[in-house]
PDB file of C-alpha atoms in Angstrom:
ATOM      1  CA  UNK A   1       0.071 -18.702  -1.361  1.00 61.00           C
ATOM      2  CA  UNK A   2      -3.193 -17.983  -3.249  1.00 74.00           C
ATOM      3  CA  UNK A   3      -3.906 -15.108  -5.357  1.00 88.00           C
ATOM      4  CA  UNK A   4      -6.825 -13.311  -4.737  1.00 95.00           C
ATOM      5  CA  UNK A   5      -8.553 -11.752  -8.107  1.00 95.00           C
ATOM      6  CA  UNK A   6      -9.635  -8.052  -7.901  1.00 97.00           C
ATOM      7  CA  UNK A   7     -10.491  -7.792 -11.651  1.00 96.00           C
ATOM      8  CA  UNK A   8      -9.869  -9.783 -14.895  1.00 96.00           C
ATOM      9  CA  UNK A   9      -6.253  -8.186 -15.571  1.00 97.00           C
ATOM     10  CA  UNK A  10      -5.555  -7.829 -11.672  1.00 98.00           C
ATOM     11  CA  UNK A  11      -5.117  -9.550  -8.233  1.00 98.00           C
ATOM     12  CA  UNK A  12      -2.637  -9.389  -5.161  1.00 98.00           C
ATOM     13  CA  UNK A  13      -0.976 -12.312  -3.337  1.00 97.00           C
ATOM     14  CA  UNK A  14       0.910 -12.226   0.074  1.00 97.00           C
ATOM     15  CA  UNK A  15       4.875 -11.489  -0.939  1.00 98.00           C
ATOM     16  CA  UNK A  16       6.561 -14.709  -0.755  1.00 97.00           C
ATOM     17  CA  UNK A  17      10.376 -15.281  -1.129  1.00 97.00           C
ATOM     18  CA  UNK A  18      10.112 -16.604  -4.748  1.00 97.00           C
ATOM     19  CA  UNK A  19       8.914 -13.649  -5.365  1.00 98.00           C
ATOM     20  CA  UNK A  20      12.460 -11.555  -4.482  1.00 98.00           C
ATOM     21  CA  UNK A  21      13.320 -11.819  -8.309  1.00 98.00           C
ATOM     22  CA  UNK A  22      10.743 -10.572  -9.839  1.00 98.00           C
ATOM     23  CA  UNK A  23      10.313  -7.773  -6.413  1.00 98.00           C
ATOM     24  CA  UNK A  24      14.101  -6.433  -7.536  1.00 98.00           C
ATOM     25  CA  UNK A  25      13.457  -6.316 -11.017  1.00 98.00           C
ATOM     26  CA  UNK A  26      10.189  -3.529 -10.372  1.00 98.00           C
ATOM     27  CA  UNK A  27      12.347  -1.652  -8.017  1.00 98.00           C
ATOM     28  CA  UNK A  28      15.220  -1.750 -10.221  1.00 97.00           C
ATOM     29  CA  UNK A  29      12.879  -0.874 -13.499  1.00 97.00           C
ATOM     30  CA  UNK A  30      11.637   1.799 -11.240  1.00 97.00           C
ATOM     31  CA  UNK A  31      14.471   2.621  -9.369  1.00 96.00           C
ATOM     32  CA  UNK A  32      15.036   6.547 -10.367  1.00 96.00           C
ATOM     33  CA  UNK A  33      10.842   6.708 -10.173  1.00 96.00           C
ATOM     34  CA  UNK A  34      10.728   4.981  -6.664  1.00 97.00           C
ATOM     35  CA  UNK A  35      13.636   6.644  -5.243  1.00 96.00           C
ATOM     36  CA  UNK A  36      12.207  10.051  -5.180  1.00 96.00           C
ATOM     37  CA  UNK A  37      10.073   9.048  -2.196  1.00 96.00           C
ATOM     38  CA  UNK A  38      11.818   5.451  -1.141  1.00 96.00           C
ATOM     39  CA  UNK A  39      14.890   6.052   0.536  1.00 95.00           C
ATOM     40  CA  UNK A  40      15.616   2.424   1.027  1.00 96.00           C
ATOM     41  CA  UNK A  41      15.648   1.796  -2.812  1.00 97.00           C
ATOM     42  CA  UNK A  42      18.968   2.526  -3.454  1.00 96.00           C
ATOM     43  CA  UNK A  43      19.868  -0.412  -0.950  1.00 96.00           C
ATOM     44  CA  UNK A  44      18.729  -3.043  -3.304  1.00 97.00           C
ATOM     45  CA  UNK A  45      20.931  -4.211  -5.465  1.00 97.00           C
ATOM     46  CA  UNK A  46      20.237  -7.747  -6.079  1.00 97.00           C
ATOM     47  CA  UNK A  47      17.078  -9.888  -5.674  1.00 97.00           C
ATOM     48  CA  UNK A  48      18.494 -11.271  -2.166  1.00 97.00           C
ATOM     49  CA  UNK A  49      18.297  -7.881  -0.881  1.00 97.00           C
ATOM     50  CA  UNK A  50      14.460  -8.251  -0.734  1.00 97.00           C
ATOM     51  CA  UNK A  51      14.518 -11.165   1.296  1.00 97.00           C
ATOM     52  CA  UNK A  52      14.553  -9.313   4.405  1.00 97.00           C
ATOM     53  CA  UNK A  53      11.395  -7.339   3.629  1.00 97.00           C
ATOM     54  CA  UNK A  54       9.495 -10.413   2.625  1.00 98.00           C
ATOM     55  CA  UNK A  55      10.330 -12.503   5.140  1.00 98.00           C
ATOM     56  CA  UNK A  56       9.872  -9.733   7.403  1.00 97.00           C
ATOM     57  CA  UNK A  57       6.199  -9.248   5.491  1.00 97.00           C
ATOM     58  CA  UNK A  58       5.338 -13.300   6.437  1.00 97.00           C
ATOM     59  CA  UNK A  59       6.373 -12.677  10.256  1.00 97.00           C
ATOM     60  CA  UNK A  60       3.928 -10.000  10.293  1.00 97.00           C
ATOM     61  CA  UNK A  61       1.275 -12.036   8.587  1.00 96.00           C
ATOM     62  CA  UNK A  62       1.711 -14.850  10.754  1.00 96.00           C
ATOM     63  CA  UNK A  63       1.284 -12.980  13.807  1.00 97.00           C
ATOM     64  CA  UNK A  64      -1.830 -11.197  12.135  1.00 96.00           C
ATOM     65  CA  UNK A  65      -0.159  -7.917  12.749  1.00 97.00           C
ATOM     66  CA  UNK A  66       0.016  -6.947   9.178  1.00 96.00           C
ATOM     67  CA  UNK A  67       0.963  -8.481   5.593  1.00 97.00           C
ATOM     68  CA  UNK A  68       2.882  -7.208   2.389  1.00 97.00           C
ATOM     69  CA  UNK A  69       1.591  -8.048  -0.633  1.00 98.00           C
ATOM     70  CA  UNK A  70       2.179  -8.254  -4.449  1.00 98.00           C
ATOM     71  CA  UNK A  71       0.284  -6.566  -7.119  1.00 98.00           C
ATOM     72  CA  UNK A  72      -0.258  -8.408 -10.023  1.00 98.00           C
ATOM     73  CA  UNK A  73      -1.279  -7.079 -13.295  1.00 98.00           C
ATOM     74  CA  UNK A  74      -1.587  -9.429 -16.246  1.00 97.00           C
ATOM     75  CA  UNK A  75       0.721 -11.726 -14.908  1.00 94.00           C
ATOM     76  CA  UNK A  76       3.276  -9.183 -13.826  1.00 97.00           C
ATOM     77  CA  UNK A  77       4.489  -7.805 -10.236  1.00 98.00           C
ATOM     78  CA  UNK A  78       3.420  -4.078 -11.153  1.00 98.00           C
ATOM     79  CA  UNK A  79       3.796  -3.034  -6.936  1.00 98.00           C
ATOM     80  CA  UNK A  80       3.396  -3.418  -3.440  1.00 98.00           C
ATOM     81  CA  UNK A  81       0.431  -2.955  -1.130  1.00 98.00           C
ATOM     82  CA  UNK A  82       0.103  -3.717   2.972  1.00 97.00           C
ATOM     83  CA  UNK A  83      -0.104  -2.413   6.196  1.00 98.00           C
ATOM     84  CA  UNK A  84       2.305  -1.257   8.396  1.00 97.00           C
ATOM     85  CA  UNK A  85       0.647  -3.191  11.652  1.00 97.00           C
ATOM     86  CA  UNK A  86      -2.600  -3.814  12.804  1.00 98.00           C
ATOM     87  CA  UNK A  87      -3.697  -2.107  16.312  1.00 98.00           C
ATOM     88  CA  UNK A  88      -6.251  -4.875  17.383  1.00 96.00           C
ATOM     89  CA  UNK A  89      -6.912  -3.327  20.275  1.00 97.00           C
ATOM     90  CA  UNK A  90      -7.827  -0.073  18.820  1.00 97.00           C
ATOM     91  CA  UNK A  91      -9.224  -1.466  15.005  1.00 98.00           C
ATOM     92  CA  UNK A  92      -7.087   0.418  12.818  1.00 98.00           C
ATOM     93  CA  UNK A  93      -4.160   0.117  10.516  1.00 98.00           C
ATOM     94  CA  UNK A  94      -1.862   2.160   8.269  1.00 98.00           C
ATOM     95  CA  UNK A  95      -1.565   1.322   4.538  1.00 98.00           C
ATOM     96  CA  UNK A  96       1.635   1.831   2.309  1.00 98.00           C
ATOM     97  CA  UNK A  97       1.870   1.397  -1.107  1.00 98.00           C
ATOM     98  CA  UNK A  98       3.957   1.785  -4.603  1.00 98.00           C
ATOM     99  CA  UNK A  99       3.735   1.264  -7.981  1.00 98.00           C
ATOM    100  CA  UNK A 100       6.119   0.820 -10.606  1.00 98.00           C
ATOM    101  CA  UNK A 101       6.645   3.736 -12.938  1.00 97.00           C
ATOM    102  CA  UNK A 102       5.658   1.765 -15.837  1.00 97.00           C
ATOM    103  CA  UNK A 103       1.993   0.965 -14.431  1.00 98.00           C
ATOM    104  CA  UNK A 104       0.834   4.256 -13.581  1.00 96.00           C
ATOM    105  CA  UNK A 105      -2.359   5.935 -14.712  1.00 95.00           C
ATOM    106  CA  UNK A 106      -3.992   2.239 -14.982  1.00 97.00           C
ATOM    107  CA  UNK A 107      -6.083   2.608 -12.224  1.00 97.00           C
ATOM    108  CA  UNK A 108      -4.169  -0.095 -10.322  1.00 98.00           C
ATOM    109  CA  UNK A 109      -3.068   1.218  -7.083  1.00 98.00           C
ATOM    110  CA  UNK A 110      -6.957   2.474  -6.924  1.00 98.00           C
ATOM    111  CA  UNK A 111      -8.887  -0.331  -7.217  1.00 98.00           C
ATOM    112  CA  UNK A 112      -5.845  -2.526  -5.336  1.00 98.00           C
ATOM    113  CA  UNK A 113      -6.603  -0.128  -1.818  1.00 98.00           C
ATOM    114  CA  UNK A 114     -10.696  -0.200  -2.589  1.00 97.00           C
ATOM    115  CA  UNK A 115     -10.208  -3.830  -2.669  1.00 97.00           C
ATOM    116  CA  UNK A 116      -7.976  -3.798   0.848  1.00 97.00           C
ATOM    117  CA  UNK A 117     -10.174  -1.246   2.101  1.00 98.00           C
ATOM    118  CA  UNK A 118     -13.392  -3.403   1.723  1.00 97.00           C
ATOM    119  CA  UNK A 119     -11.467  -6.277   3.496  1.00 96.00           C
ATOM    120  CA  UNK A 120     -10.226  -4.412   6.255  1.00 97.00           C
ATOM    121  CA  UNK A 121     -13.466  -3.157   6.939  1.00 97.00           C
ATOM    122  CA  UNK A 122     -15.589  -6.054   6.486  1.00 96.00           C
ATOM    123  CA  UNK A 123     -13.188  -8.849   7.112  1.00 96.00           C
ATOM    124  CA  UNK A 124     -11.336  -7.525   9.918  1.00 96.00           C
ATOM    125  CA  UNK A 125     -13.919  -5.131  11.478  1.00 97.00           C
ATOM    126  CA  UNK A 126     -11.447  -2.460  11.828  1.00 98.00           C
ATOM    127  CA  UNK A 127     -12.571   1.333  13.022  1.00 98.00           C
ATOM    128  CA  UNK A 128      -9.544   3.524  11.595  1.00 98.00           C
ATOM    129  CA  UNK A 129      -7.269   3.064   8.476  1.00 98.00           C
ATOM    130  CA  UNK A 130      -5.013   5.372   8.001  1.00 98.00           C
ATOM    131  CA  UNK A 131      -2.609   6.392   4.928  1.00 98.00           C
ATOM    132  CA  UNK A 132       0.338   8.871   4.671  1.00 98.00           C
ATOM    133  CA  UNK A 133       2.274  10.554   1.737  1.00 97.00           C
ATOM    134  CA  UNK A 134       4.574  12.849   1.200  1.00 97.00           C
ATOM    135  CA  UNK A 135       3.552  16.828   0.938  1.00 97.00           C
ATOM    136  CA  UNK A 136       5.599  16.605  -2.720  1.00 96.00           C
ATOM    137  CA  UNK A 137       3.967  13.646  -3.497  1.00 97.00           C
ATOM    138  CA  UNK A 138       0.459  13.947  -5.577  1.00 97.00           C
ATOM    139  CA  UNK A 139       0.242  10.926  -7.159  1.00 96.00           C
ATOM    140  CA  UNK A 140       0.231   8.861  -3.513  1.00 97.00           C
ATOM    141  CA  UNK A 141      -1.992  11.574  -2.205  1.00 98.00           C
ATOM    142  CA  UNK A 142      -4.761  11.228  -5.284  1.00 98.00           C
ATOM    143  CA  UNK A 143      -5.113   7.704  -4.067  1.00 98.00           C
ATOM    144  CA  UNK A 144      -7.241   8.325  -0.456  1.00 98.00           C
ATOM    145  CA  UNK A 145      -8.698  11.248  -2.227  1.00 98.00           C
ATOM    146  CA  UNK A 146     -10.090   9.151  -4.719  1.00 97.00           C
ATOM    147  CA  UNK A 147     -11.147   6.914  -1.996  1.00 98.00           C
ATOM    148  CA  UNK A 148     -13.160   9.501   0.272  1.00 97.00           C
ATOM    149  CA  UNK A 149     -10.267   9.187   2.947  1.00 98.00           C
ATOM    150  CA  UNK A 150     -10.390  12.879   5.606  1.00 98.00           C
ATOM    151  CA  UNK A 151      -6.905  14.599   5.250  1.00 98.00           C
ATOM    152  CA  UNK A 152      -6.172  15.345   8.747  1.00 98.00           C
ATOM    153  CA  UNK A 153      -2.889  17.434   8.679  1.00 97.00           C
ATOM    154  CA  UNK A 154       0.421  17.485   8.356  1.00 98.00           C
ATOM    155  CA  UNK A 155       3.629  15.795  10.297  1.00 97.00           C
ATOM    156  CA  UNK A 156       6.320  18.193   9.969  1.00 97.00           C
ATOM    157  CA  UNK A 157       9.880  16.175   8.975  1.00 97.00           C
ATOM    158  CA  UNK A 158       7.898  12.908   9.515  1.00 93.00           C
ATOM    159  CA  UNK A 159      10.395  11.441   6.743  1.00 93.00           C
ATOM    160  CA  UNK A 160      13.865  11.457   5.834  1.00 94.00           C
ATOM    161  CA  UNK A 161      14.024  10.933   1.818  1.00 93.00           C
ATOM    162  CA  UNK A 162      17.017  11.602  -0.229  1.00 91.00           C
ATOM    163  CA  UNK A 163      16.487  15.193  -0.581  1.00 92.00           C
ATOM    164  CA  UNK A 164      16.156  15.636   2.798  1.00 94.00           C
ATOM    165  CA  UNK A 165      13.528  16.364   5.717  1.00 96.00           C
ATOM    166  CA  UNK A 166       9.607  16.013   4.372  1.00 96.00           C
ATOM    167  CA  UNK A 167       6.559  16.786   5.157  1.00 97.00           C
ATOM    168  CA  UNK A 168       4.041  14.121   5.563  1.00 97.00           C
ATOM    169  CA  UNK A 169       0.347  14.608   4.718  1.00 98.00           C
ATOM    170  CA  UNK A 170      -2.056  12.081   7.174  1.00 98.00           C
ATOM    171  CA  UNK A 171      -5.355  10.853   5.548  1.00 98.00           C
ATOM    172  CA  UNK A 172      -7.890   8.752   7.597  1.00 98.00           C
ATOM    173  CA  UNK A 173     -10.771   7.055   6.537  1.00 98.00           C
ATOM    174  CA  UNK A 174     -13.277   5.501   9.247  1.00 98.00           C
ATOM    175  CA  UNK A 175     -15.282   2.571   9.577  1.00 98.00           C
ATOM    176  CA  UNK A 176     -18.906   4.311   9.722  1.00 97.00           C
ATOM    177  CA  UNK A 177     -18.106   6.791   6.770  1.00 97.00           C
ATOM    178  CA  UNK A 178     -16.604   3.922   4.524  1.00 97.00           C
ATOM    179  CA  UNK A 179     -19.917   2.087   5.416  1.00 95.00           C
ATOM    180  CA  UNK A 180     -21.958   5.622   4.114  1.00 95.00           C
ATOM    181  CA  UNK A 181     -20.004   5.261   0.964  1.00 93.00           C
ATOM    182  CA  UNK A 182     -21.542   1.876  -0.058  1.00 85.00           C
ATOM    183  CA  UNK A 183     -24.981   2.390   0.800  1.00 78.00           C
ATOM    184  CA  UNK A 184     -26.921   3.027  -2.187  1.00 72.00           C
ATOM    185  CA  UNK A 185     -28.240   6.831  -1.893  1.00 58.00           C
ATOM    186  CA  UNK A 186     -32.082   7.090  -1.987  1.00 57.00           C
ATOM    187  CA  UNK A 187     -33.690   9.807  -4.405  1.00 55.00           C
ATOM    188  CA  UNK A 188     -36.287  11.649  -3.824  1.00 49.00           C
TER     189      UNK A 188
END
């Protein structure tokens, strides 16, 4: 499949399954890092154990009910961006996301959503996108902040993670207020 630039050093690409190599070796780079909040990623423990997900990733993209893709940065797999479905009949999605530990503080997983966002959006002419972290988890949670997402509330024990129960934090951004954001403000 074809990349699709977001920057000079950056781009994402649908996950494909020649891609399960170089998937397992970010999780397992990452694995302590990525664990903390990904339950499933002490599952993987060889590059065929990410076949599932991606093939499961190019179902949903084929029946335009969602996609996972890559994150590329410099040449590198640096994490994972997609949506969880897509509610055609009621225009919205849900986003997930992670980054390897090595990659943080680049501004990656920032511009990567701003770039989805934008698509979603415009492309798709969706109403409602909606993301979700963990109450523990600030990084994840900096990312719809940054991008003028609502926090709505809390789900009590939405997720089971390693260290038990947690509390998920629900951000939403609509259609109408992402439009707001790009119009250039007039001074006076």
């Amino acid at each position: 499949m074809f990349q699709t630039p977001i920057d000079d050093k950056l781009s994402i690409k649908i996950l494909e399954e020649r891609d399960a190599a170089a998937l397992y070796q970010l999780i397992d780079h990452s694995r302590d890092y990525l664990g903390e909040y990904l339950p499933w990623v002490k599952f993987m423990k060889a590059a065929e154990d990410e076949l599932p997900f991606i093939k499961e990733g190019l179902q949903q993209f084929a029946n335009k009910d969602g996609f996972q893709c890559g994150i590329w940065y410099e040449g590198q797999l640096a994490g994972v961006l997609g949506l969880h479905y897509i509610k055609h009949l009621n225009k919205s999605t849900s986003i997930g996301y992670y980054l390897g530990e090595e990659f943080q503080g680049l501004g990656i997983m920032t511009k990567s959503v701003a770039f989805l966002l934008d698509y979603l959006f415009n492309d798709l002419a969706l109403n409602r996108v909606e993301i979700r972290a963990a109450v523990t988890n600030h990084k994840s949670q900096a990312i719809p902040k940054r991008l003028g997402f609502t926090e709505e509330g809390i789900l009590r024990q939405d997720e089971q993670l390693d260290s038990g129960p947690s509390d998920s934090v629900v951000f939403s951004l609509l259609r109408d207020e992402y439009l707001a954001q790009k119009e250039p403000s007039i001074k006076s």
